[in-house]
Short mmCIF file of C-alpha atoms in Angstrom, two decimals:
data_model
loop_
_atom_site.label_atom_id
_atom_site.label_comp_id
_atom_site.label_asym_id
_atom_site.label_seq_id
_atom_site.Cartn_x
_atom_site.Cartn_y
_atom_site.Cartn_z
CA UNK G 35 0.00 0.00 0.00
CA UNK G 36 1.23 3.59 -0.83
CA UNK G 37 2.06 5.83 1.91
CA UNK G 38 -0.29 8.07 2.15
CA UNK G 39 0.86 11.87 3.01
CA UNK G 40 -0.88 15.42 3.94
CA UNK G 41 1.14 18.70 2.55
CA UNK G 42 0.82 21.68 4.71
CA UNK G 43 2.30 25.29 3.63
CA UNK G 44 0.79 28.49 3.92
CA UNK G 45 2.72 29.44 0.36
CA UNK G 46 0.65 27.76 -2.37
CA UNK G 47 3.49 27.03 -4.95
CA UNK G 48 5.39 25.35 -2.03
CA UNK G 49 2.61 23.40 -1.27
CA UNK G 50 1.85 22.30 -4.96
CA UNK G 51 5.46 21.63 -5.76
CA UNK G 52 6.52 19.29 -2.61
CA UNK G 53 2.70 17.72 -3.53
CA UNK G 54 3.84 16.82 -7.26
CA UNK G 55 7.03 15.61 -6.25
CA UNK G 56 5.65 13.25 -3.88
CA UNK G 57 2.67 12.44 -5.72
CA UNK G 58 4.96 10.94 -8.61
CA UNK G 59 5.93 8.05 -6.94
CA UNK G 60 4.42 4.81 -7.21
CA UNK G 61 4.97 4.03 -3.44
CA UNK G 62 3.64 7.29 -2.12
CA UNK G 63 0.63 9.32 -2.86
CA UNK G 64 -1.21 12.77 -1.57
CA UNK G 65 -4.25 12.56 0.44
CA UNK G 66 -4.61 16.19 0.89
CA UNK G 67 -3.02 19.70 1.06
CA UNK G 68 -3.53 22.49 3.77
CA UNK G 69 -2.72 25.84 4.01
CA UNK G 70 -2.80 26.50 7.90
CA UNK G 71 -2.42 24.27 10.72
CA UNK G 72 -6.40 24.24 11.59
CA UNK G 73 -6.62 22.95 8.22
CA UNK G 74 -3.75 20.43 8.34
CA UNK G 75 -6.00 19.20 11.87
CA UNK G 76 -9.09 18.86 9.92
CA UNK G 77 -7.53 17.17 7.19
CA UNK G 78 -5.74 14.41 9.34
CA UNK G 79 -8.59 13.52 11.24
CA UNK G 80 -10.16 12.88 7.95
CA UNK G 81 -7.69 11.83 5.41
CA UNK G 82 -5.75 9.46 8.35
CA UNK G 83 -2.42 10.67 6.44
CA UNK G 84 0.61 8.00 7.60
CA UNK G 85 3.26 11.24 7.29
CA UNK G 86 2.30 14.94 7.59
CA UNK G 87 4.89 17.42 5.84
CA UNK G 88 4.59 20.31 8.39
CA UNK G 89 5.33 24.24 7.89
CA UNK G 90 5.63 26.12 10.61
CA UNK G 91 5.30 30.08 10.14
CA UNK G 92 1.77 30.12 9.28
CA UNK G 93 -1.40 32.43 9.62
CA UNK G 94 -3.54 31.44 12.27
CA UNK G 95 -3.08 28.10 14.08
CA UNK G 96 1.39 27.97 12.75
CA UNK G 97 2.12 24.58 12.56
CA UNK G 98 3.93 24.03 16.02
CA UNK G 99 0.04 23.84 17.45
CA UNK G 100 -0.88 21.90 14.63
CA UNK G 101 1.61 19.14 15.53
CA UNK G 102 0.53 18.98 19.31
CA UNK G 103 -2.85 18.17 17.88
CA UNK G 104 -2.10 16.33 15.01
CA UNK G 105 0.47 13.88 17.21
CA UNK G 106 -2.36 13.60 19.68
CA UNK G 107 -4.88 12.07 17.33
CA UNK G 108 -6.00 8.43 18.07
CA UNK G 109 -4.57 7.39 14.74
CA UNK G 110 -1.65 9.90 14.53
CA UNK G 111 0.06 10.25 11.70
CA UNK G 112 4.04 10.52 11.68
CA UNK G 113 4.64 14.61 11.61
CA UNK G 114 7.81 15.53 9.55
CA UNK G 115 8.71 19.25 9.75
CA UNK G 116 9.96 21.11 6.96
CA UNK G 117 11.89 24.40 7.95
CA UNK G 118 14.54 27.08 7.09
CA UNK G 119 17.63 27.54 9.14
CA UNK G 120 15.98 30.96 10.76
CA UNK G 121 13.19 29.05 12.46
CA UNK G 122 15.42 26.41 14.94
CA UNK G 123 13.68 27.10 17.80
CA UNK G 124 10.08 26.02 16.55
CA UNK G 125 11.52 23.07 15.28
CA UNK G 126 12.97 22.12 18.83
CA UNK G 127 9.33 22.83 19.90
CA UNK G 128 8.04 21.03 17.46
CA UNK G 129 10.06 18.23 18.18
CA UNK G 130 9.12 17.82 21.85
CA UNK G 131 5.42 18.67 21.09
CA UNK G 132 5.81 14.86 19.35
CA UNK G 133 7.20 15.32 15.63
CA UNK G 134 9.37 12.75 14.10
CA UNK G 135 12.00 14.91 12.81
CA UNK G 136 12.43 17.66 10.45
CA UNK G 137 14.09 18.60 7.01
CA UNK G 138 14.91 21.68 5.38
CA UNK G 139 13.11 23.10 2.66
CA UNK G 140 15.72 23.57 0.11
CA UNK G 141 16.63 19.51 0.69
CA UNK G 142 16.85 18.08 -2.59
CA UNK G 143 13.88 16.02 -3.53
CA UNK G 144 15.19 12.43 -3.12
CA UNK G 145 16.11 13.37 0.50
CA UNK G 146 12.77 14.68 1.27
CA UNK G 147 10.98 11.83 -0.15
CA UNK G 148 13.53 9.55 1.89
CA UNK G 149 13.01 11.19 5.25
CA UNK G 150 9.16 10.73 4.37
CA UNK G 151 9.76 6.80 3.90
CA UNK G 152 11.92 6.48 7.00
CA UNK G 153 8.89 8.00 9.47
CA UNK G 154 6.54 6.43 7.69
CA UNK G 155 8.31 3.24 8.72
CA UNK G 156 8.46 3.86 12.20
CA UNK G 157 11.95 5.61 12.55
CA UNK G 158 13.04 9.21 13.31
CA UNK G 159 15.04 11.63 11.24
CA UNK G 160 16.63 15.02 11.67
CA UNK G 161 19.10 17.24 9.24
CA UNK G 162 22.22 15.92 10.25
CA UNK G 163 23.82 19.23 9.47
CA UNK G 164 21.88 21.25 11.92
CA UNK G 165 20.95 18.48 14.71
CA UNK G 166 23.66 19.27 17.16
CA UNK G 167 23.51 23.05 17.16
CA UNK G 168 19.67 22.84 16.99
CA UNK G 169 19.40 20.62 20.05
CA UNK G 170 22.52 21.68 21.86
CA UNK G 171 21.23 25.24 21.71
CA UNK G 172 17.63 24.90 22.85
CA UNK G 173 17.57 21.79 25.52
CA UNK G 174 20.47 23.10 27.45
CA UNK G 175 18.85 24.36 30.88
CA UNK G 176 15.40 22.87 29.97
CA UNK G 177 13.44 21.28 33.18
CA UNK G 178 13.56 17.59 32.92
CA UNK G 179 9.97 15.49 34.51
CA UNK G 180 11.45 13.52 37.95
CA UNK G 181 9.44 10.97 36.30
CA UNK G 182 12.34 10.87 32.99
CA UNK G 183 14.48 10.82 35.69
CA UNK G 184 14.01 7.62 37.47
CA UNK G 185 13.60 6.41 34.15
CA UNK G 186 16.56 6.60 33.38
CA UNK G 187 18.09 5.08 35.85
CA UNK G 188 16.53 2.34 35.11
CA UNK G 189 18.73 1.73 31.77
CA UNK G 190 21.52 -0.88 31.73
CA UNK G 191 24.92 0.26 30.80
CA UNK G 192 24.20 -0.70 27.59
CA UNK G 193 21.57 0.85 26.72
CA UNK G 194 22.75 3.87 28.21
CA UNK G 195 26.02 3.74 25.86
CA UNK G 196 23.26 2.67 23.30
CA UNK G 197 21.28 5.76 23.82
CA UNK G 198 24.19 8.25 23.81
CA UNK G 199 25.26 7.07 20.80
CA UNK G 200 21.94 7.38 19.05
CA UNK G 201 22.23 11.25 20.35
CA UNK G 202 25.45 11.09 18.48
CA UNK G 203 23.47 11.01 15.26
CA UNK G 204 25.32 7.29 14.60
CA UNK G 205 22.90 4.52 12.64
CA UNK G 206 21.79 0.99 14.06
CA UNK G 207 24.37 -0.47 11.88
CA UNK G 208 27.37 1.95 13.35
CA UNK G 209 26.51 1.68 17.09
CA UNK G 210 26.99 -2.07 15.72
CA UNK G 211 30.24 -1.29 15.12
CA UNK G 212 31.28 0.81 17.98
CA UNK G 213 29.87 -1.68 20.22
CA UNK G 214 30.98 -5.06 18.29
CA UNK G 215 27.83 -6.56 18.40
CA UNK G 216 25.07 -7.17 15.68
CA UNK G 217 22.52 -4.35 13.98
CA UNK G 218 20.03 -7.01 15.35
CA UNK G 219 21.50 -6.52 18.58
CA UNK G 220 20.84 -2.78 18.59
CA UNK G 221 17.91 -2.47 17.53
CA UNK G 222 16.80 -4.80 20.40
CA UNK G 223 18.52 -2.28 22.77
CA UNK G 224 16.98 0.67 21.61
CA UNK G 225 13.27 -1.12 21.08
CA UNK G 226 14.15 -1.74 25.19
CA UNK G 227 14.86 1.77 26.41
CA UNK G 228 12.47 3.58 24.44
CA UNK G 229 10.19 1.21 25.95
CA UNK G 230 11.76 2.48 29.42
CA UNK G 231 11.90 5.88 28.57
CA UNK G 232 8.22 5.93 26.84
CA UNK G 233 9.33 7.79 24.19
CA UNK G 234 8.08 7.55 20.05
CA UNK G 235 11.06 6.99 18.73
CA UNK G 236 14.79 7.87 18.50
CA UNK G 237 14.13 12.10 17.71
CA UNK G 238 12.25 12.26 21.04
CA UNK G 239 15.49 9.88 22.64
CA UNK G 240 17.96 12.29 21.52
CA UNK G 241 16.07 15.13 22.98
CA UNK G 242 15.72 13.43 26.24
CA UNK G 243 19.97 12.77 25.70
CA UNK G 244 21.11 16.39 25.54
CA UNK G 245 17.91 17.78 27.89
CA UNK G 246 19.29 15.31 30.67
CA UNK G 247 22.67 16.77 30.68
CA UNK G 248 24.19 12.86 28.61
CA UNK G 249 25.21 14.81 26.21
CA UNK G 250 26.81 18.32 26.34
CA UNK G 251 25.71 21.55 24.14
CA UNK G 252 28.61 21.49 22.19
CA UNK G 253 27.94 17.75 21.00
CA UNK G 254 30.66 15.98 23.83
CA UNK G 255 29.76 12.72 25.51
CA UNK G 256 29.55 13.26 29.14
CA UNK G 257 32.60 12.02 31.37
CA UNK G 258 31.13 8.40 32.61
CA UNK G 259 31.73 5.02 32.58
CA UNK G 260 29.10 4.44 30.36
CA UNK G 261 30.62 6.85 27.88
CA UNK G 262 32.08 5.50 24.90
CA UNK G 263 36.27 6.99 24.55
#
């Protein structure tokens, strides 16, 4: 079955070109297209899109609201946000408010329609070129929930190492190689402490990483034992 996605931009030639380029593959195909985020609402609850390509500067309800709701839906779809480098700290919003990553708009095509596959299929994605700064800059001092606390603590060594290195922006099949164990192996280890940490998937984990103080704003590993040298 095609994936099906919902385009939301406030500009409509934005909005009609990211629809024809995803609309022109065989394994993907547009449901809908909203200009505002009370629209993009509206449209999920009726469409059931699996992936929602999110803009965020828009008129009335921006698309940082829109994702709270959107993410909150009994059948919610995956929410991938599309941004410019200006607008980092609604993307770090809309990150914790439950979206699966983000891209930026002048990504080339393939890249967009291969962050839209990788949601779709369960997994998060961010622009690797902007991920540390982006994070770094906005979690540092944030208030972490006691609850995410004790959570924690409740990780083995290994999947602490595991989760650190996922914050590190490193694949399934790297930490495989750090660690000199199997991809199967990892996966298993990160399928376990998001379980722990009751988090979506590994966007929300690398929040949680540099919010908690693992991971340092400038992208360091914290000085531990369970740090990788």
């Amino acid at each position: 079955m095609a994936i099906r996605v919902l385009v939301v931009d406030d500009q409509a030639v934005v909005r009609a070109g990211f629809a024809a380029v995803v609309d022109a593959e065989p394994d993907l195909t547009v449901v809908g297209e909203a200009g505002d985020g009370a629209s993009a609402v509206a449209l999920a609850e009726q469409t059931a899109p699996d992936v929602v390509l999110m803009d965020i500067r828009m008129p009335g309800m921006d698309g940082l609201t829109a994702t709270r709701l959107i993410t909150a839906l009994q059948r919610s779809p995956k929410v991938l946000v599309l941004t410019t480098f200006d607008l980092d700290v609604y993307v770090y919003e809309a990150l914790r408010a439950g979206s699966s990553g983000f891209m930026l708009k002048d990504a080339m095509p393939e890249d967009v329609l291969t962050a839209i596959r990788v949601v779709a299929a369960g997994e998060g994605i961010l622009a690797p070129t902007v991920t540390r700064r982006l994070i770094g800059q906005f979690a540092q001092g944030a208030p972490l929930p006691p609850e995410i606390s004790g959570q924690l603590a409740q990780l083995t060594p290994r999947e602490r190492e595991v989760l650190l290195l996922i914050a590190s922006g490193l694949t399934n099949a790297e930490i495989g190689v750090q660690l000199g164990v199997t991809t199967g192996t990892v996966k298993s280890h990160v399928n376990a402490l998001l379980t722990k940490l009751q988090l979506r998937d590994r966007v929300q984990a690398t929040i949680l990483a540099y919010e908690s103080g693992l991971i340092r704003p400038q992208g360091s590993l914290e000085d531990s034992p369970a740090a990788p040298h």
